Coordinates of C-alpha atoms in Angstrom, one line a residue:
X14 CA 31.4 -5.1 -7.6
X15 CA 30.8 -8.3 -9.7
X16 CA 27.6 -10.3 -9.4
X17 CA 27.6 -13.0 -6.8
X18 CA 27.7 -16.7 -7.5
X19 CA 25.3 -19.0 -5.8
X20 CA 28.1 -20.2 -3.4
X21 CA 29.1 -16.6 -2.6
X22 CA 25.4 -15.9 -1.8
X23 CA 25.4 -18.8 0.6
X24 CA 28.7 -17.7 2.2
X25 CA 27.2 -14.2 2.7
X26 CA 24.6 -15.7 5.1
X27 CA 27.3 -16.7 7.6
X28 CA 27.4 -13.2 9.2
X29 CA 26.2 -13.8 12.8
X30 CA 22.5 -13.1 12.2
X31 CA 20.3 -14.1 15.1
X32 CA 17.7 -16.6 13.9
X33 CA 15.3 -18.9 15.7
X34 CA 13.2 -21.8 14.5
X35 CA 11.2 -24.4 16.5
X36 CA 12.7 -23.2 19.8
X37 CA 16.3 -23.4 18.5
X38 CA 18.7 -20.6 18.0
X39 CA 20.4 -21.4 14.7
X40 CA 23.9 -20.0 14.4
X41 CA 24.6 -21.1 10.8
X42 CA 21.5 -21.3 8.7
X43 CA 23.5 -22.5 5.7
X44 CA 24.0 -26.0 7.2
X45 CA 20.7 -26.4 9.0
X46 CA 18.1 -28.7 7.5
X47 CA 15.3 -26.2 7.9
X48 CA 16.9 -23.7 5.5
X49 CA 18.1 -26.0 2.7
X50 CA 15.1 -25.6 0.4
X51 CA 14.7 -21.8 0.8
X52 CA 18.5 -21.2 0.5
X53 CA 18.6 -23.3 -2.7
X54 CA 15.6 -21.4 -4.1
X55 CA 17.3 -18.1 -3.5
X56 CA 20.8 -19.3 -4.6
X57 CA 19.3 -20.3 -8.0
X58 CA 18.6 -16.7 -8.8
X59 CA 22.3 -16.0 -8.4
X60 CA 23.1 -18.4 -11.3
X61 CA 23.6 -15.7 -13.9
X62 CA 25.1 -18.3 -16.3
X63 CA 22.0 -20.4 -16.5
X64 CA 21.2 -20.3 -20.3
X65 CA 17.5 -20.3 -19.7
X66 CA 17.5 -17.2 -17.5
X67 CA 20.7 -15.3 -18.5
X68 CA 18.9 -12.5 -20.3
X69 CA 16.0 -12.5 -17.8
X70 CA 18.0 -12.1 -14.7
X71 CA 20.7 -9.5 -15.5
X72 CA 20.7 -6.0 -17.1
X73 CA 23.3 -3.4 -17.7
X74 CA 23.3 -0.4 -15.3
X75 CA 23.8 3.2 -16.4
X76 CA 27.5 3.1 -15.5
X77 CA 28.1 0.0 -17.6
X78 CA 28.1 -2.6 -14.8
X79 CA 25.8 -5.6 -14.5
X80 CA 23.1 -6.1 -11.9
X81 CA 20.1 -8.3 -11.2
X82 CA 17.0 -7.1 -13.1
X83 CA 15.1 -6.7 -9.8
X84 CA 17.0 -3.5 -9.5
X85 CA 16.3 -2.2 -13.0
X86 CA 14.2 1.0 -12.9
X87 CA 11.8 0.8 -15.8
X88 CA 11.9 3.7 -18.2
X89 CA 10.0 2.2 -21.1
X90 CA 7.2 -0.3 -21.7
X91 CA 9.9 -2.9 -22.7
X92 CA 11.7 -2.4 -19.4
X93 CA 8.5 -3.0 -17.6
X94 CA 7.7 -6.1 -19.7
X95 CA 11.2 -7.4 -19.0
X96 CA 10.7 -6.9 -15.3
X97 CA 7.4 -8.7 -15.3
X98 CA 9.0 -11.7 -17.1
X99 CA 11.8 -11.7 -14.5
X100 CA 9.2 -11.6 -11.7
X101 CA 7.5 -14.7 -13.1
X102 CA 10.8 -16.7 -13.0
X103 CA 12.2 -15.7 -9.6
X104 CA 12.2 -16.8 -6.0
X105 CA 10.0 -14.8 -3.7
X106 CA 13.2 -14.0 -1.7
X107 CA 14.4 -12.1 -4.9
X108 CA 11.0 -10.5 -5.5
X109 CA 10.9 -8.9 -2.0
X110 CA 13.9 -6.9 -3.1
X111 CA 11.4 -4.9 -5.2
X112 CA 11.0 -2.8 -2.0
X113 CA 13.7 -0.6 -3.5
X114 CA 11.4 0.1 -6.5
X115 CA 8.8 1.3 -4.0
X116 CA 11.3 3.6 -2.4
X117 CA 12.7 4.9 -5.7
X118 CA 9.1 5.6 -6.9
X119 CA 8.5 8.1 -4.1
X120 CA 12.0 9.4 -3.8
X121 CA 11.0 12.7 -5.5
X122 CA 8.2 13.3 -3.0
X123 CA 10.4 12.4 -0.1
X124 CA 13.0 14.9 -1.4
X125 CA 10.5 17.7 -1.3
X126 CA 10.2 17.2 2.5
X127 CA 13.8 16.2 3.2
X128 CA 16.5 16.1 0.5
X129 CA 18.8 14.0 2.7
X130 CA 16.3 11.2 2.9
X131 CA 16.0 11.1 -0.9
X132 CA 19.7 11.0 -1.2
X133 CA 19.7 8.1 1.4
X134 CA 17.2 6.2 -0.7
X135 CA 19.3 6.5 -3.8
X136 CA 22.5 5.6 -2.0
X137 CA 21.0 2.5 -0.4
X138 CA 19.4 1.4 -3.7
X139 CA 22.8 1.6 -5.4
X140 CA 24.6 0.0 -2.5
X141 CA 22.3 -3.0 -2.6
X142 CA 22.3 -3.2 -6.4
X143 CA 26.0 -3.0 -6.8
X144 CA 26.7 -5.5 -4.0
X145 CA 24.1 -7.9 -5.4
X146 CA 22.1 -8.0 -2.2
X147 CA 18.6 -9.2 -1.5
X148 CA 16.2 -7.3 0.8
X149 CA 12.9 -7.9 2.6
X150 CA 9.8 -5.8 2.7
X151 CA 9.3 -5.1 6.4
X152 CA 5.9 -3.4 6.9
X153 CA 3.3 -5.0 9.1
X154 CA 3.4 -4.1 12.9
X155 CA 1.7 -6.2 15.5
X156 CA -0.8 -3.3 16.0
X157 CA -2.2 -4.5 19.4
X158 CA -5.7 -3.2 20.0
X159 CA -6.9 -2.1 16.5
X160 CA -9.4 0.4 17.9
X161 CA -6.5 2.5 19.3
X162 CA -3.8 4.4 17.5
X163 CA -0.1 3.5 17.7
X164 CA 0.7 5.9 20.6
X165 CA -2.5 4.8 22.5
X166 CA -1.5 1.1 23.0
X167 CA -0.9 -0.3 26.4
X168 CA 2.6 -1.3 25.2
X169 CA 4.1 1.5 23.1
X170 CA 6.3 -1.0 21.2
X171 CA 3.3 -2.6 19.4
X172 CA 4.3 -0.4 16.4
X173 CA 7.9 0.1 15.5
X174 CA 9.0 3.4 16.9
X175 CA 12.0 5.7 17.5
X176 CA 13.0 5.5 21.1
X177 CA 16.0 7.8 20.9
X178 CA 17.8 10.2 18.5
X179 CA 21.4 11.4 18.5
X180 CA 23.9 13.0 16.1
X181 CA 24.8 9.6 14.7
X182 CA 21.4 8.2 14.1
X183 CA 18.2 6.8 15.6
X184 CA 17.4 3.9 17.9
X185 CA 14.3 1.8 17.1
X186 CA 12.3 -0.7 19.0
X187 CA 9.3 -3.0 18.1
X188 CA 8.5 -5.9 15.8
X189 CA 7.3 -6.6 12.3
X190 CA 5.2 -9.6 11.4
X191 CA 4.8 -11.8 8.3
X192 CA 8.2 -10.9 6.8
X193 CA 8.8 -13.3 4.0
X194 CA 12.4 -14.6 3.6
X195 CA 13.6 -12.3 6.4
X196 CA 16.4 -14.8 7.4
X197 CA 17.5 -15.4 3.8
X198 CA 18.3 -11.9 2.7
X199 CA 20.8 -9.1 3.5
X200 CA 18.8 -5.9 4.2
X201 CA 15.6 -5.4 6.2
X202 CA 13.9 -2.4 4.6
X203 CA 11.4 -1.1 7.1
X204 CA 8.4 0.9 6.0
X205 CA 5.5 2.5 8.0
X206 CA 2.5 0.1 8.1
X207 CA 0.1 3.0 7.5
X208 CA -0.3 6.8 7.7
X209 CA 0.5 8.5 11.0
X210 CA -0.8 11.6 12.8
X211 CA 1.3 14.3 14.3
X212 CA 1.0 12.8 17.8
X213 CA 2.5 9.6 16.4
X214 CA 5.6 11.1 14.8
X215 CA 7.9 8.6 16.6
X216 CA 6.1 5.9 14.7
X217 CA 6.6 7.5 11.3
X218 CA 9.9 5.8 10.6
X219 CA 11.6 4.1 7.6
X220 CA 15.1 2.8 7.2
X221 CA 17.2 -0.1 5.9
X222 CA 19.4 -2.2 8.3
X223 CA 21.5 -5.3 7.7
X224 CA 20.0 -8.5 9.0
X225 CA 22.9 -9.1 11.3
X226 CA 22.7 -5.7 13.0
X227 CA 22.9 -5.8 16.8
X228 CA 19.4 -6.1 18.3
X229 CA 17.8 -7.7 15.2
X230 CA 16.2 -11.1 16.0
X231 CA 14.2 -13.3 13.6
X232 CA 11.8 -16.1 14.7
X233 CA 10.8 -18.3 11.7
X234 CA 7.8 -20.4 10.6
X235 CA 7.1 -22.2 7.4
X236 CA 4.2 -24.0 5.8
X237 CA 6.5 -27.0 5.0
X238 CA 8.6 -29.5 7.0
X239 CA 12.3 -29.4 6.4
X240 CA 12.4 -32.4 4.1
X241 CA 9.6 -33.5 1.7
X242 CA 9.5 -36.1 -1.0
X243 CA 9.2 -34.3 -4.3
X244 CA 7.0 -37.0 -5.8
X245 CA 4.4 -36.6 -3.1
X246 CA 5.0 -32.8 -2.6
X247 CA 6.0 -31.5 -6.0
X248 CA 5.5 -27.8 -5.0
X249 CA 6.4 -27.7 -1.3
X250 CA 9.5 -29.8 -1.7
X251 CA 11.1 -27.1 -3.9
X252 CA 9.3 -23.8 -3.0
X253 CA 9.0 -23.4 0.7
X254 CA 10.1 -20.1 2.2
X255 CA 10.0 -19.1 5.9
X256 CA 8.0 -16.2 7.2
X257 CA 9.9 -14.1 9.8
X258 CA 8.7 -12.5 13.1
X259 CA 11.3 -9.7 13.1
X260 CA 12.2 -8.1 16.4
X261 CA 14.1 -4.8 16.7
X262 CA 15.4 -4.7 20.2
X263 CA 16.9 -1.2 20.5
X264 CA 18.5 -1.3 17.1
X265 CA 20.8 1.6 16.1
X266 CA 20.3 3.0 12.6
X267 CA 22.8 5.5 11.2
X268 CA 21.4 8.6 9.7
X269 CA 22.6 7.7 6.2
X270 CA 20.3 4.6 6.3
X271 CA 17.2 6.6 7.5
X272 CA 14.4 7.4 5.0
X273 CA 11.9 8.8 7.4
X274 CA 12.1 9.9 11.1
X275 CA 9.0 11.8 12.2
X276 CA 7.9 13.5 9.0
X277 CA 4.3 12.4 9.4
X278 CA 3.0 13.4 5.9
X279 CA 5.4 10.9 4.3
X280 CA 4.3 7.9 6.3
X281 CA 1.3 7.0 4.1
X282 CA 3.2 7.7 0.9
X283 CA 5.9 5.2 1.8
X284 CA 3.3 2.6 2.9
X285 CA 1.3 3.0 -0.3
X286 CA 4.3 2.8 -2.6
X287 CA 5.2 -0.7 -1.4
X288 CA 1.6 -1.9 -1.9
X289 CA 1.7 -1.2 -5.7
X290 CA 4.8 -3.3 -6.4
X291 CA 3.9 -6.1 -4.0
X292 CA 0.4 -6.4 -5.6
X293 CA 2.1 -6.4 -9.0
X294 CA 4.1 -9.4 -7.9
X295 CA 1.0 -11.0 -6.6
X296 CA -0.8 -10.6 -10.0
X297 CA 2.3 -12.0 -11.8
X298 CA 2.2 -15.1 -9.6
X299 CA -1.6 -15.4 -10.0
X300 CA -1.2 -15.4 -13.8
X301 CA 1.3 -18.2 -13.5
X302 CA -0.7 -20.2 -11.0
X303 CA -4.1 -19.8 -12.7
X304 CA -2.7 -21.1 -16.0
X305 CA -1.3 -24.1 -14.1
X306 CA -4.8 -24.7 -12.7
X307 CA -6.2 -24.8 -16.2
X308 CA -3.6 -27.4 -17.4
X309 CA -4.1 -29.6 -14.3
X310 CA -7.9 -29.5 -14.8
X311 CA -7.7 -30.5 -18.4
X312 CA -5.2 -33.3 -17.5
X313 CA -7.3 -34.9 -14.8
X314 CA -10.4 -34.6 -17.0
X315 CA -8.7 -36.4 -19.9
X316 CA -7.2 -39.0 -17.6
X317 CA -10.6 -39.9 -16.4
X318 CA -12.0 -40.1 -19.9
X319 CA -14.4 -37.1 -19.2
X320 CA -13.1 -34.7 -21.8
X321 CA -16.5 -34.7 -23.5
X322 CA -18.5 -34.2 -20.3
X323 CA -20.4 -30.9 -20.4
X324 CA -20.0 -30.3 -16.6
X325 CA -16.3 -30.8 -16.8
X326 CA -16.0 -28.5 -19.8
X327 CA -18.0 -25.9 -17.9
X328 CA -15.7 -26.1 -14.9
X329 CA -12.6 -25.8 -17.2
X330 CA -14.2 -22.7 -18.9
X331 CA -14.6 -21.1 -15.4
X332 CA -10.9 -21.7 -14.8
X333 CA -9.9 -20.3 -18.2
X334 CA -12.0 -17.2 -17.5
X335 CA -10.2 -16.7 -14.2
X336 CA -6.8 -17.1 -15.8
X337 CA -7.5 -14.8 -18.7
X338 CA -9.0 -12.0 -16.6
X339 CA -5.9 -12.0 -14.4
X340 CA -3.6 -12.1 -17.5
X341 CA -5.5 -9.3 -19.2
X342 CA -5.5 -7.2 -16.0
X343 CA -1.7 -7.5 -15.8
X344 CA -1.3 -6.7 -19.5
X345 CA -3.5 -3.6 -19.3
X346 CA -1.7 -2.4 -16.2
X347 CA 1.6 -2.6 -17.9
X348 CA 0.5 -1.1 -21.2
X349 CA -1.2 1.8 -19.5
X350 CA 1.7 2.5 -17.2
X351 CA 2.2 5.7 -15.1
X352 CA 5.3 7.8 -14.9
X353 CA 7.0 9.6 -12.0
X354 CA 8.5 13.1 -12.4
X355 CA 12.0 11.6 -12.7
X356 CA 10.9 9.3 -15.6
X357 CA 10.4 6.0 -13.8
X358 CA 7.4 4.1 -15.1
X359 CA 5.2 1.7 -13.0
X360 CA 2.1 -0.3 -13.6
X361 CA -1.2 1.5 -13.7
X362 CA -2.3 1.8 -10.0
X363 CA -6.0 1.3 -10.6
X364 CA -5.5 -1.6 -12.9
X365 CA -3.1 -3.5 -10.6
X366 CA -5.4 -3.0 -7.6
X367 CA -8.4 -4.2 -9.6
X368 CA -6.5 -7.2 -10.9
X369 CA -5.2 -8.1 -7.5
X370 CA -8.7 -7.7 -6.0
X371 CA -10.2 -10.0 -8.7
X372 CA -7.5 -12.6 -8.1
X373 CA -7.9 -12.6 -4.3
X374 CA -11.7 -12.2 -4.1
X375 CA -12.3 -15.2 -6.5
X376 CA -9.3 -17.5 -5.6
X377 CA -11.1 -19.7 -3.1
X378 CA -14.2 -20.3 -5.2
X379 CA -12.0 -20.9 -8.3
X380 CA -10.0 -23.7 -6.7
X381 CA -13.3 -25.5 -6.0
X382 CA -13.6 -26.3 -9.7
X383 CA -10.2 -28.0 -9.7
X384 CA -11.1 -30.0 -6.6
X385 CA -14.5 -31.0 -8.1
X386 CA -12.8 -32.2 -11.2
X387 CA -10.1 -34.1 -9.3
X388 CA -12.4 -35.8 -6.8
X389 CA -11.5 -37.5 -3.6
X390 CA -8.1 -38.8 -4.9
X391 CA -6.8 -35.2 -4.4
X392 CA -6.6 -36.1 -0.7
X393 CA -6.5 -39.9 -0.5
X394 CA -3.9 -40.9 -3.1
X395 CA -1.3 -43.3 -1.7
X396 CA 2.3 -42.2 -1.2
X397 CA 5.2 -42.9 -3.5
X398 CA 6.7 -45.3 -1.0
X399 CA 3.6 -47.5 -1.4
X400 CA 3.8 -47.3 -5.2
X401 CA 7.4 -48.4 -5.1
X402 CA 6.7 -51.3 -2.7
X403 CA 6.4 -54.4 -4.8
X404 CA 3.4 -55.8 -2.9
X405 CA 1.3 -52.7 -2.4
X406 CA 2.4 -51.1 -5.7
X407 CA 0.8 -53.8 -7.8
X408 CA -2.6 -52.9 -6.4
X409 CA -2.1 -49.2 -6.8
X410 CA -1.1 -49.7 -10.5
X411 CA -4.1 -52.0 -11.0
X412 CA -6.8 -49.9 -9.4
X413 CA -5.6 -46.5 -10.5
X414 CA -5.6 -47.6 -14.2
X415 CA -8.1 -45.8 -16.4
X416 CA -7.0 -46.4 -20.0
X417 CA -4.0 -47.5 -22.0
X418 CA -2.9 -43.9 -22.9
X419 CA -2.7 -42.9 -19.2
X420 CA 0.4 -43.8 -17.2
X421 CA -0.5 -44.5 -13.6
X422 CA 2.6 -42.8 -12.2
X423 CA 2.0 -39.7 -14.3
X424 CA -1.6 -39.6 -13.1
X425 CA -0.4 -39.7 -9.5
X426 CA 2.0 -36.9 -10.1
X427 CA -0.8 -34.7 -11.5
X428 CA -3.0 -35.4 -8.5
X429 CA -0.1 -34.8 -6.1
X430 CA 0.5 -31.4 -7.6
X431 CA -3.2 -30.4 -7.3
X432 CA -3.2 -31.5 -3.6
X433 CA 0.1 -29.8 -2.8
X434 CA -0.8 -26.5 -4.6
X435 CA -4.4 -26.3 -3.2
X436 CA -5.0 -28.6 -0.3
X437 CA -1.8 -29.3 1.6
X438 CA 1.4 -27.6 2.7
X439 CA 1.9 -25.0 -0.1
X440 CA -1.8 -24.9 -0.7
X441 CA -2.7 -23.8 2.9
X442 CA -0.1 -21.1 2.7
X443 CA -1.4 -19.9 -0.7
X444 CA -5.0 -19.8 0.5
X445 CA -4.0 -17.1 3.0
X446 CA -1.4 -15.4 0.9
X447 CA -3.9 -14.9 -2.0
X448 CA -6.0 -12.7 0.3
X449 CA -3.4 -11.1 2.5
X450 CA -0.3 -10.4 0.5
X451 CA -0.1 -6.8 -0.5
X452 CA -2.8 -6.0 2.0
X453 CA -6.3 -7.6 2.3
X454 CA -9.3 -6.9 0.1
X455 CA -10.0 -3.7 2.0
X456 CA -6.6 -2.3 0.9
X457 CA -7.4 -2.9 -2.8
X458 CA -10.9 -1.5 -2.4
X459 CA -9.5 1.7 -0.8
X460 CA -6.9 2.2 -3.6
X461 CA -9.6 1.6 -6.3
X462 CA -11.8 4.2 -4.7
X463 CA -9.0 6.7 -4.5
X464 CA -7.7 6.2 -8.1
X465 CA -10.9 5.7 -10.1
X466 CA -11.9 8.8 -12.2
X467 CA -15.2 9.3 -10.4
X468 CA -15.8 12.7 -11.8
X469 CA -15.7 11.5 -15.3
X470 CA -18.0 8.6 -14.4
X471 CA -20.6 10.9 -12.8
X472 CA -20.5 13.3 -15.7
X473 CA -21.1 10.5 -18.1
X474 CA -24.0 9.2 -16.0
X475 CA -25.6 12.7 -15.8
X476 CA -25.3 13.1 -19.6
X477 CA -26.8 9.7 -20.2
X478 CA -29.7 10.6 -17.9
X479 CA -30.2 13.8 -19.7
X480 CA -29.4 15.8 -16.5
X481 CA -27.3 18.9 -16.4
X482 CA -24.4 19.2 -14.0
X483 CA -25.3 21.4 -11.0
X484 CA -23.3 24.4 -12.2
X485 CA -24.8 24.4 -15.6
X486 CA -28.3 23.9 -14.2
X487 CA -27.9 27.0 -12.0
X488 CA -26.6 29.0 -15.0
X489 CA -29.6 28.0 -17.0
X490 CA -32.0 29.3 -14.3

């Protein structure tokens, strides 16, 4: 099928999906004020004729068709580089569709346990690709009492589970939290939140289901109000995206859409596969954002006439270090890629986890340098409406003046972006996302411990210490 146009994407959302926001059930999200910004963000990625992004967004499939690059399976370093470039220029509602990359990366392992599940993964991937659909990564369960396993909870539905099986499919019940763009996409791709034990086999479940499937309900929340002035909110006014609280109220899933239904050993493999690509997306965004921080820091410094101030230069150097460490981590991960048995390449697991950890662990203290350089105006700057008012505006222009080369309105725009990115609507969301997207710091620590070549490190340490490995020491005796 041909690629969708922006308008066709918008029309595709009028499918009877059950969506709530602020106590209201919204029957048509395409005309509701709450959804105008996120829909516009997503629709922009369907503009395949945009000359700035034409080559970034689309690629030619193996059968000669065209598809969005989010579906391109990398088979070379260039493919991976093209994908990273696309990720840096796409809405988050497009990037969540990368969940199919996660599934395809473990398809071979899934096939060893159940060939039908592997066939289902490939069929769903091609179905979504060829119909130009978008998908959500649906992974985090409510979890209830964290001291207890899934099957030990007071309410058995606190982890998504299979409540019935029949010849046609499975019936699932439960909820998934923090699902970015859930109301804006077409397919909900459910993955296990973690590894499961044999007595939790009903919780070892993975599948893909349309958003408008009977029994699916989405409750939305966003960091931004429906309408924001782009002068005062240059980030939030254009980049807000709702998070979904997704409920599965006895949802029927046909067998040809099931990727896992009780095969416990596969649960952790599926969960971990998603983490890699989600963290890659986080590092791509971190590289973009950290460069922006450097530019904003330099601008406010120059606007204040402090470009020669040693303290200001030291703060900017800290921001540059942060930005370059993230960029180099991403570059290293892509250049030292790994390969699946079927030839799909993906970023180096250890490098991506290390880069994501560095980004998340240092984000909050890095932002302080930007706040310190900006000063109190980051929070107290008057609004655009006061600037445009003839009476109040004259005082704003008079007292925000610094020097002839600095335009007061431009100065206000720079300060507004700092506030919006780091201390207001978008900024509050980003403060939490930096830590939690792709799993918290513990998740990255766990993967680094698993993938680091510890035996080589120990051998080198022993050699440097002049000590023999245990086996050689015993032989020498």
